[in-house]
mmCIF file of N, CA and C in Angstrom:
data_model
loop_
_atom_site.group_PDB
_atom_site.id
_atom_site.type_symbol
_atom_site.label_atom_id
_atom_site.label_comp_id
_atom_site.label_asym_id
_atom_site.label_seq_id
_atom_site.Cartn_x
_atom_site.Cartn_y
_atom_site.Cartn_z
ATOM 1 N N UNK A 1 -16.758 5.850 -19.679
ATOM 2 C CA UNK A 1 -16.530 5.823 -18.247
ATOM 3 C C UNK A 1 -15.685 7.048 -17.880
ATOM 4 N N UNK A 2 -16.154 7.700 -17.198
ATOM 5 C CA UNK A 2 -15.359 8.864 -16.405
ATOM 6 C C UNK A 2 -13.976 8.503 -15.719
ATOM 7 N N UNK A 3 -12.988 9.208 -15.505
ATOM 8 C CA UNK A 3 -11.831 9.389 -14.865
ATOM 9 C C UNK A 3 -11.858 8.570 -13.853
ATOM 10 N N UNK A 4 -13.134 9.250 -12.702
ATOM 11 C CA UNK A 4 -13.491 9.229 -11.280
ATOM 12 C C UNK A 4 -14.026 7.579 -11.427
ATOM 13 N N UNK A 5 -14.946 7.190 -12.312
ATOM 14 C CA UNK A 5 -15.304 5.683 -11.969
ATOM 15 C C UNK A 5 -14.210 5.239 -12.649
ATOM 16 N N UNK A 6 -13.473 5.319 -13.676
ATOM 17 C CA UNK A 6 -11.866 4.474 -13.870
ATOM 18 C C UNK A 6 -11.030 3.752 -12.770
ATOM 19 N N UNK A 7 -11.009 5.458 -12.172
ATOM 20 C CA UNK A 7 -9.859 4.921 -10.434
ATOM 21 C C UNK A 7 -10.489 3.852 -9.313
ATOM 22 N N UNK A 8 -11.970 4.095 -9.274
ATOM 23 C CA UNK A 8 -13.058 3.747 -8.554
ATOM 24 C C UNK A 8 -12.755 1.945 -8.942
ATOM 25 N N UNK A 9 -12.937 1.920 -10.297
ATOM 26 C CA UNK A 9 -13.158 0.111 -11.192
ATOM 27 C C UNK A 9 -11.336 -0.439 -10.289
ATOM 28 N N UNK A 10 -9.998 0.302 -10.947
ATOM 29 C CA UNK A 10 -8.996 -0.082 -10.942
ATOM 30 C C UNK A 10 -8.805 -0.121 -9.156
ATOM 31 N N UNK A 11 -9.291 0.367 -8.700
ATOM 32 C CA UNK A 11 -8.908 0.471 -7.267
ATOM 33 C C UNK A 11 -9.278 -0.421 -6.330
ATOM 34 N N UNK A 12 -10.451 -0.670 -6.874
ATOM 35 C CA UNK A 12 -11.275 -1.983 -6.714
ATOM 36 C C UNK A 12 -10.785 -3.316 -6.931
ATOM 37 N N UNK A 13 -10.209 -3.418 -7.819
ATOM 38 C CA UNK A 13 -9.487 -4.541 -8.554
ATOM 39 C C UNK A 13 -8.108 -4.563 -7.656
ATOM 40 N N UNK A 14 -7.501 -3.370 -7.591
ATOM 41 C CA UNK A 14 -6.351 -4.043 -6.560
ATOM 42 C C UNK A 14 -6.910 -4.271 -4.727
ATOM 43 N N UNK A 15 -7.869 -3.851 -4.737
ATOM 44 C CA UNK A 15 -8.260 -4.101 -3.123
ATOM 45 C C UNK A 15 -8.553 -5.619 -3.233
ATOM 46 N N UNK A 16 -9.149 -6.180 -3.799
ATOM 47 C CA UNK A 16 -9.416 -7.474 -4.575
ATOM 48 C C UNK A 16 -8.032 -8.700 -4.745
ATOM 49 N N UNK A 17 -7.160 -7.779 -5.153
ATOM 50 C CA UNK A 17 -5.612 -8.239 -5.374
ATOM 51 C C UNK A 17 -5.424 -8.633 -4.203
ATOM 52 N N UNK A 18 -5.259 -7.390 -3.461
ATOM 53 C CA UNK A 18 -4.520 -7.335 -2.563
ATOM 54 C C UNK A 18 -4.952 -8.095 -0.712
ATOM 55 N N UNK A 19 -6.727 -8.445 -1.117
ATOM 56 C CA UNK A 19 -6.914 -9.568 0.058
ATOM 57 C C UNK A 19 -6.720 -10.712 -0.180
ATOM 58 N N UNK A 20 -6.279 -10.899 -1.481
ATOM 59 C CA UNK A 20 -6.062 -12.868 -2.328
ATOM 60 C C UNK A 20 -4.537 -12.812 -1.408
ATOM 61 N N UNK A 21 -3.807 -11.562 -2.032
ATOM 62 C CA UNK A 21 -2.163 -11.912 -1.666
ATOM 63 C C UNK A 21 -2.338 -12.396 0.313
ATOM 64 N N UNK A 22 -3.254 -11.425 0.815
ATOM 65 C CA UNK A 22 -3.023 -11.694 2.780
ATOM 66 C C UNK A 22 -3.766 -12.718 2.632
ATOM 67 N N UNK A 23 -5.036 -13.462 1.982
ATOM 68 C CA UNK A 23 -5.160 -14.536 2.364
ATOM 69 C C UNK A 23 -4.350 -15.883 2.238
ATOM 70 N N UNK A 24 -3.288 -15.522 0.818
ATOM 71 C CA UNK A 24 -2.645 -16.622 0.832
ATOM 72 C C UNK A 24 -1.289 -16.436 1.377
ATOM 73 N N UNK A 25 -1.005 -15.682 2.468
ATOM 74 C CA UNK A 25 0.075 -15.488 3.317
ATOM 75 C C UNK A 25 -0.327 -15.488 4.749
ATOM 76 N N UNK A 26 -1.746 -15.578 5.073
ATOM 77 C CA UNK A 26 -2.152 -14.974 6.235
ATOM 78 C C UNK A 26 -1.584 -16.400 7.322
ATOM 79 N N UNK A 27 -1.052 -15.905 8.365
ATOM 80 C CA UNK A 27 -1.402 -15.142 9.367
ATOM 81 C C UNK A 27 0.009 -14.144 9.201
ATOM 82 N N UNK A 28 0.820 -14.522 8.151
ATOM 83 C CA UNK A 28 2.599 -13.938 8.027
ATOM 84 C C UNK A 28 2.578 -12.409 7.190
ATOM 85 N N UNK A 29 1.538 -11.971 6.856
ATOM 86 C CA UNK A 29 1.590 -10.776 5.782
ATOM 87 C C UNK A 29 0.566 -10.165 5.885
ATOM 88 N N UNK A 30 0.868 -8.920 5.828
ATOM 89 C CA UNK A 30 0.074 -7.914 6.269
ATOM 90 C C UNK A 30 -0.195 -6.899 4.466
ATOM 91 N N UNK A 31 -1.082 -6.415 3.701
ATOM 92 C CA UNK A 31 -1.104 -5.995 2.805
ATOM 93 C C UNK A 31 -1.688 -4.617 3.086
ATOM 94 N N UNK A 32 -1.754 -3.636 2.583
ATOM 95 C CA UNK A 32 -1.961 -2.236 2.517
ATOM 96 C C UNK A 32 -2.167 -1.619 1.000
ATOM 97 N N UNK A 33 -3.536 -0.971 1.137
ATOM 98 C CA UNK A 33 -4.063 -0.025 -0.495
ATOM 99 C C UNK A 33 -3.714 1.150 0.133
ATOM 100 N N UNK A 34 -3.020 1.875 -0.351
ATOM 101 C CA UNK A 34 -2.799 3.447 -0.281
ATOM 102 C C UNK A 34 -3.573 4.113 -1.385
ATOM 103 N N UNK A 35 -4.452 4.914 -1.383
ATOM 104 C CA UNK A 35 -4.757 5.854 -2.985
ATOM 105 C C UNK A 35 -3.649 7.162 -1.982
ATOM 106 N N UNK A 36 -2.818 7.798 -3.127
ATOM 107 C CA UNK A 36 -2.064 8.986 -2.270
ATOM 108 C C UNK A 36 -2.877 10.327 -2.575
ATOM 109 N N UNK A 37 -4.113 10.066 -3.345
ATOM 110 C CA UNK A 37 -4.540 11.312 -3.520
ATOM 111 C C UNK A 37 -4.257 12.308 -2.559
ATOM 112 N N UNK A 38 -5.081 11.390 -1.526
ATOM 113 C CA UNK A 38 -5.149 12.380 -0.075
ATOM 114 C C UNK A 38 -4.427 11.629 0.768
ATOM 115 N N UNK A 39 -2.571 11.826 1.385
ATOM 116 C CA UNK A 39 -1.596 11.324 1.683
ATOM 117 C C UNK A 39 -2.002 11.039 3.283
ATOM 118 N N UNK A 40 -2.724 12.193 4.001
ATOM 119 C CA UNK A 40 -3.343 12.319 5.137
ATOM 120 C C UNK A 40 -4.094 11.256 5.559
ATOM 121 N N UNK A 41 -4.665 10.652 4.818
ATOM 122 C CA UNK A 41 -6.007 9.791 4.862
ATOM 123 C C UNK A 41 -5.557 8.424 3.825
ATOM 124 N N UNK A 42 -4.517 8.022 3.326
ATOM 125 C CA UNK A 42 -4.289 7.172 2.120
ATOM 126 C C UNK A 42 -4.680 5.737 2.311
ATOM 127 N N UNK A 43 -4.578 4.997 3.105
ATOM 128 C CA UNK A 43 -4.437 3.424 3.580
ATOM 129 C C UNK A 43 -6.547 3.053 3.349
ATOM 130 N N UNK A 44 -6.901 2.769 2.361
ATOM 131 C CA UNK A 44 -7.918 2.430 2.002
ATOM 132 C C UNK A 44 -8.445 0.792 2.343
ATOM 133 N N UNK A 45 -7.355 0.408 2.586
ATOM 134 C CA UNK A 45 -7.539 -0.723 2.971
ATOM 135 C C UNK A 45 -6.827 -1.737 3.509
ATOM 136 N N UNK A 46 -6.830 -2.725 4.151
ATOM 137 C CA UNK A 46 -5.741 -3.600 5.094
ATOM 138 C C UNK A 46 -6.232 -4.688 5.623
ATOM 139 N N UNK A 47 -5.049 -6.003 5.154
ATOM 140 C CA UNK A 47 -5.734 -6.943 5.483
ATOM 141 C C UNK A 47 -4.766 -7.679 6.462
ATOM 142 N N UNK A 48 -5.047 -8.218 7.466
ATOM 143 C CA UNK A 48 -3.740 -9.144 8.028
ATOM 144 C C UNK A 48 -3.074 -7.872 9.021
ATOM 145 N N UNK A 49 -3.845 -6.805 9.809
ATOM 146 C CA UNK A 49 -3.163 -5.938 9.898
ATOM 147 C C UNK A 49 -2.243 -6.418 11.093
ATOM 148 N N UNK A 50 -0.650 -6.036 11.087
ATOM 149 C CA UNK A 50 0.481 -6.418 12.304
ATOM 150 C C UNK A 50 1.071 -5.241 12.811
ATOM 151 N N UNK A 51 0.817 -3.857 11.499
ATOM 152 C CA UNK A 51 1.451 -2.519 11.839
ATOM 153 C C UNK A 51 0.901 -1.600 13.230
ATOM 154 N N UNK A 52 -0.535 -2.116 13.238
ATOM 155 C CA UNK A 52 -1.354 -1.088 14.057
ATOM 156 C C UNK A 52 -2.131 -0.018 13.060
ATOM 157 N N UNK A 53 -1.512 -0.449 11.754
ATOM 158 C CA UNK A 53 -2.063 1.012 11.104
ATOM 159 C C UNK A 53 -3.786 0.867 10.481
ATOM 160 N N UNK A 54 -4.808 1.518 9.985
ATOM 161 C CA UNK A 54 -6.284 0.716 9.993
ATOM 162 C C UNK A 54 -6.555 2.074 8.560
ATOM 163 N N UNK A 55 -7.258 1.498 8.029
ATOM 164 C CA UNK A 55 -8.618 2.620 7.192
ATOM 165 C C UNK A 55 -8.042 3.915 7.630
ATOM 166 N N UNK A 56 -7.626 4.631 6.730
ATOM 167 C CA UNK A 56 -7.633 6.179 7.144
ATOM 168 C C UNK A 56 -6.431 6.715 7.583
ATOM 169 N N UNK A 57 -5.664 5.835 7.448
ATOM 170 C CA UNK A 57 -4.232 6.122 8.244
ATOM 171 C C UNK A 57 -3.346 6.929 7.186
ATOM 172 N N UNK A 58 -2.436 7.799 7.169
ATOM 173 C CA UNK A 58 -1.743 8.658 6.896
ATOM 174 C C UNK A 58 -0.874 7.762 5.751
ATOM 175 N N UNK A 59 -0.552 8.303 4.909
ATOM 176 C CA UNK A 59 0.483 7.296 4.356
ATOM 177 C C UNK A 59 1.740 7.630 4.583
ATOM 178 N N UNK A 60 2.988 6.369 4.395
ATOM 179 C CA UNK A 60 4.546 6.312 5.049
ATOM 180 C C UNK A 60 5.289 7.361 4.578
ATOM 181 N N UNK A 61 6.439 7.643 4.939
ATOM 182 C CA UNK A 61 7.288 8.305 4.173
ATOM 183 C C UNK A 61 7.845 7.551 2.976
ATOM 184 N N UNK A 62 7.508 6.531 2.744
ATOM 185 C CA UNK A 62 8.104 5.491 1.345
ATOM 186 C C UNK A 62 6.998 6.449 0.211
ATOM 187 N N UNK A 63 5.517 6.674 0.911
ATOM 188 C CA UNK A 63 4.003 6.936 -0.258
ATOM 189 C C UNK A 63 4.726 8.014 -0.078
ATOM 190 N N UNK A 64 5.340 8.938 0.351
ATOM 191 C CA UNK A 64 5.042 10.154 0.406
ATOM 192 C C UNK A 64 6.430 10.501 -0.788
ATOM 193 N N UNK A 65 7.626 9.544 -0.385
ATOM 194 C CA UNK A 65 8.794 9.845 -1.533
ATOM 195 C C UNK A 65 7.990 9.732 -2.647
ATOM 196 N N UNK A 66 7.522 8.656 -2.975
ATOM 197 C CA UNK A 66 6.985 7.932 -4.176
ATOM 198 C C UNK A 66 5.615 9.267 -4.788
ATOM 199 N N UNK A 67 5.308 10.128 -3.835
ATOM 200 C CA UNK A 67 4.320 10.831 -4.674
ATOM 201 C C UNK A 67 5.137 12.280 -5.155
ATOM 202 N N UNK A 68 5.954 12.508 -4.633
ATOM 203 C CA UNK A 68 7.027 13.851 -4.606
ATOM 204 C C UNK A 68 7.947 13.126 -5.799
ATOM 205 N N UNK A 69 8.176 11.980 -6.329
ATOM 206 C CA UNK A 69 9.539 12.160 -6.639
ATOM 207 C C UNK A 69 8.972 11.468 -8.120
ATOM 208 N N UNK A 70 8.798 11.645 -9.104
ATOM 209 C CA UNK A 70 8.353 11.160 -10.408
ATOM 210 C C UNK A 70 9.186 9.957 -10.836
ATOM 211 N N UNK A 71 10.298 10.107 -10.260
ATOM 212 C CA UNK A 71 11.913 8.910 -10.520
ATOM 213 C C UNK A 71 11.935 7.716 -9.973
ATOM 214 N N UNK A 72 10.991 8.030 -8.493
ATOM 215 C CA UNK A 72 10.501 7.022 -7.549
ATOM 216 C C UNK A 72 10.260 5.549 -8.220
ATOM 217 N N UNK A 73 11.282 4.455 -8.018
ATOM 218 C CA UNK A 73 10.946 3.004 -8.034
ATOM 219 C C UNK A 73 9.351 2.813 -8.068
ATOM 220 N N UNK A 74 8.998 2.246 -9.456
ATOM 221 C CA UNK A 74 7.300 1.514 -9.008
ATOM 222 C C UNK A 74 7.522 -0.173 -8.183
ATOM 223 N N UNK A 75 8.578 0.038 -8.199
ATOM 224 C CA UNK A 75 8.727 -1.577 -7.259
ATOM 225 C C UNK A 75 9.849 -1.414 -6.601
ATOM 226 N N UNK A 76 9.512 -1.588 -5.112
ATOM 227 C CA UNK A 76 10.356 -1.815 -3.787
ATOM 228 C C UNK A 76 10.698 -3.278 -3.504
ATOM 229 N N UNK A 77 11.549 -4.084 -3.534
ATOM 230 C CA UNK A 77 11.111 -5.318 -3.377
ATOM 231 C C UNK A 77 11.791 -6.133 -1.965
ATOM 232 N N UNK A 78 11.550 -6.802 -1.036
ATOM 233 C CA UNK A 78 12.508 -7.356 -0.097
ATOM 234 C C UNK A 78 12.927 -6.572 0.834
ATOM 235 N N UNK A 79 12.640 -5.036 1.300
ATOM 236 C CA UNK A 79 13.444 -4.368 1.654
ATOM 237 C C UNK A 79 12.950 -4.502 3.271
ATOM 238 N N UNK A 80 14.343 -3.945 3.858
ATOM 239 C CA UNK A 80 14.336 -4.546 5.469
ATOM 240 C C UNK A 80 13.152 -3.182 5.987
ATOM 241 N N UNK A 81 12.328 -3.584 6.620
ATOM 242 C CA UNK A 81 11.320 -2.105 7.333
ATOM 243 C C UNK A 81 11.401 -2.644 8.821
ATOM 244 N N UNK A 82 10.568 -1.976 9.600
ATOM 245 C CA UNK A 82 10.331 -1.817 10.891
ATOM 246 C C UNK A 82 8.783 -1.181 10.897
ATOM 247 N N UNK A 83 8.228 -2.184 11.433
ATOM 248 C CA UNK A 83 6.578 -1.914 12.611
ATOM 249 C C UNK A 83 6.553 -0.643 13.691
ATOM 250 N N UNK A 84 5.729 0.345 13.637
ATOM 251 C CA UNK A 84 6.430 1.604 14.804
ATOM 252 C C UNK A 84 6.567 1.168 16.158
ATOM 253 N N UNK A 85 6.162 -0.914 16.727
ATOM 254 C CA UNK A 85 6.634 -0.801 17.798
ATOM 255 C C UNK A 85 8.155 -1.178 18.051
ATOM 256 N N UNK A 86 8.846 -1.577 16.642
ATOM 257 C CA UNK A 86 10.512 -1.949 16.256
ATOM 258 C C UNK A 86 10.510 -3.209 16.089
ATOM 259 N N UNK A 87 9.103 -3.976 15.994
ATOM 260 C CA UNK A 87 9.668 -5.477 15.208
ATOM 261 C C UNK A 87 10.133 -5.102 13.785
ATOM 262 N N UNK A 88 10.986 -6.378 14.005
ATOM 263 C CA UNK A 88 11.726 -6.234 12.053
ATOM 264 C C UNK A 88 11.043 -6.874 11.127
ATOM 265 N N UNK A 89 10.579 -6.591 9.722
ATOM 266 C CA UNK A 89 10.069 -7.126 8.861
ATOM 267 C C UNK A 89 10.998 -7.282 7.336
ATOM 268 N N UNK A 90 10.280 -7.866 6.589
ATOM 269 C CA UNK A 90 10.753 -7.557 5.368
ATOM 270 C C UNK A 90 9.208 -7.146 4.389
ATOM 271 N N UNK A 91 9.425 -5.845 3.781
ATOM 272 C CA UNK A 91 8.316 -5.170 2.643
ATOM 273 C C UNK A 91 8.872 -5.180 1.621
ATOM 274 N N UNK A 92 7.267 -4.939 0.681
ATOM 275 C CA UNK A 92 7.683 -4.791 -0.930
ATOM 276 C C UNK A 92 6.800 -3.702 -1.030
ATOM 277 N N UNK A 93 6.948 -2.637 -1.573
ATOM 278 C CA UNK A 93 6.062 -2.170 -2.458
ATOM 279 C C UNK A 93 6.004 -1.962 -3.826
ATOM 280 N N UNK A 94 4.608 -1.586 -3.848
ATOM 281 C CA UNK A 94 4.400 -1.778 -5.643
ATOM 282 C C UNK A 94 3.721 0.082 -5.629
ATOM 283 N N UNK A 95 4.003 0.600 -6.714
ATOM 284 C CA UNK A 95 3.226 1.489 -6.916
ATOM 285 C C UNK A 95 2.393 1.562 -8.170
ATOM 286 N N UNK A 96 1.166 2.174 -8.489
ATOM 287 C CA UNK A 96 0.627 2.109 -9.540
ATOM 288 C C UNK A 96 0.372 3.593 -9.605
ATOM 289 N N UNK A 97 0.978 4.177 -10.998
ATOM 290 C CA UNK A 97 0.229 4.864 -11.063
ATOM 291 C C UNK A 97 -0.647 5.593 -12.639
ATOM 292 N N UNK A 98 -1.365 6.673 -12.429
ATOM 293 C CA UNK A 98 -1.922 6.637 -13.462
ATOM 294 C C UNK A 98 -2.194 7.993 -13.661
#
């Protein structure tokens, strides 16, 4: 198996993950796939969306530390965020990388 279908299989598998986690939180949780290849375009997928953000959307300044900084936490957990219209939330992220 090539590189390109590797990321393709694994990426798959967390998009998969990651509509089990919003269905078994939904209507309270909102989930997000970032690939950061392309940081411009990263949010591959979204389920439960509450951010406004959809397919194609830019990724945060959290993806963007996390792709700049090699030291970068692979797990965010609990942490207080904000929605860009200023509701308060609480996020986790996970990063994978490879």
């Amino acid at each position: 198996m090539s590189t390109t279908e590797e990321r393709r299989v694994i990426l798959g598998g967390v998009v998969k993950l990651a509509e089990a986690i919003a269905e078994t939180f939904s209507p309270l949780c909102e989930v997000v796939v970032h690939d950061l290849q392309n940081p411009a375009h990263s949010v591959v997928a979204i389920f439960n969306s509450m951010s406004g953000r959809e397919v194609g959307s830019s990724a945060t300044e959290l993806g963007l530390a996390r792709l700049n900084d090699p030291e970068f936490p692979d797990q965010l957990v609990n942490y207080e965020n904000a929605f860009p219209d200023g509701r308060r939330v609480k996020s986790t992220s996970v990063g994978l990388r490879d």
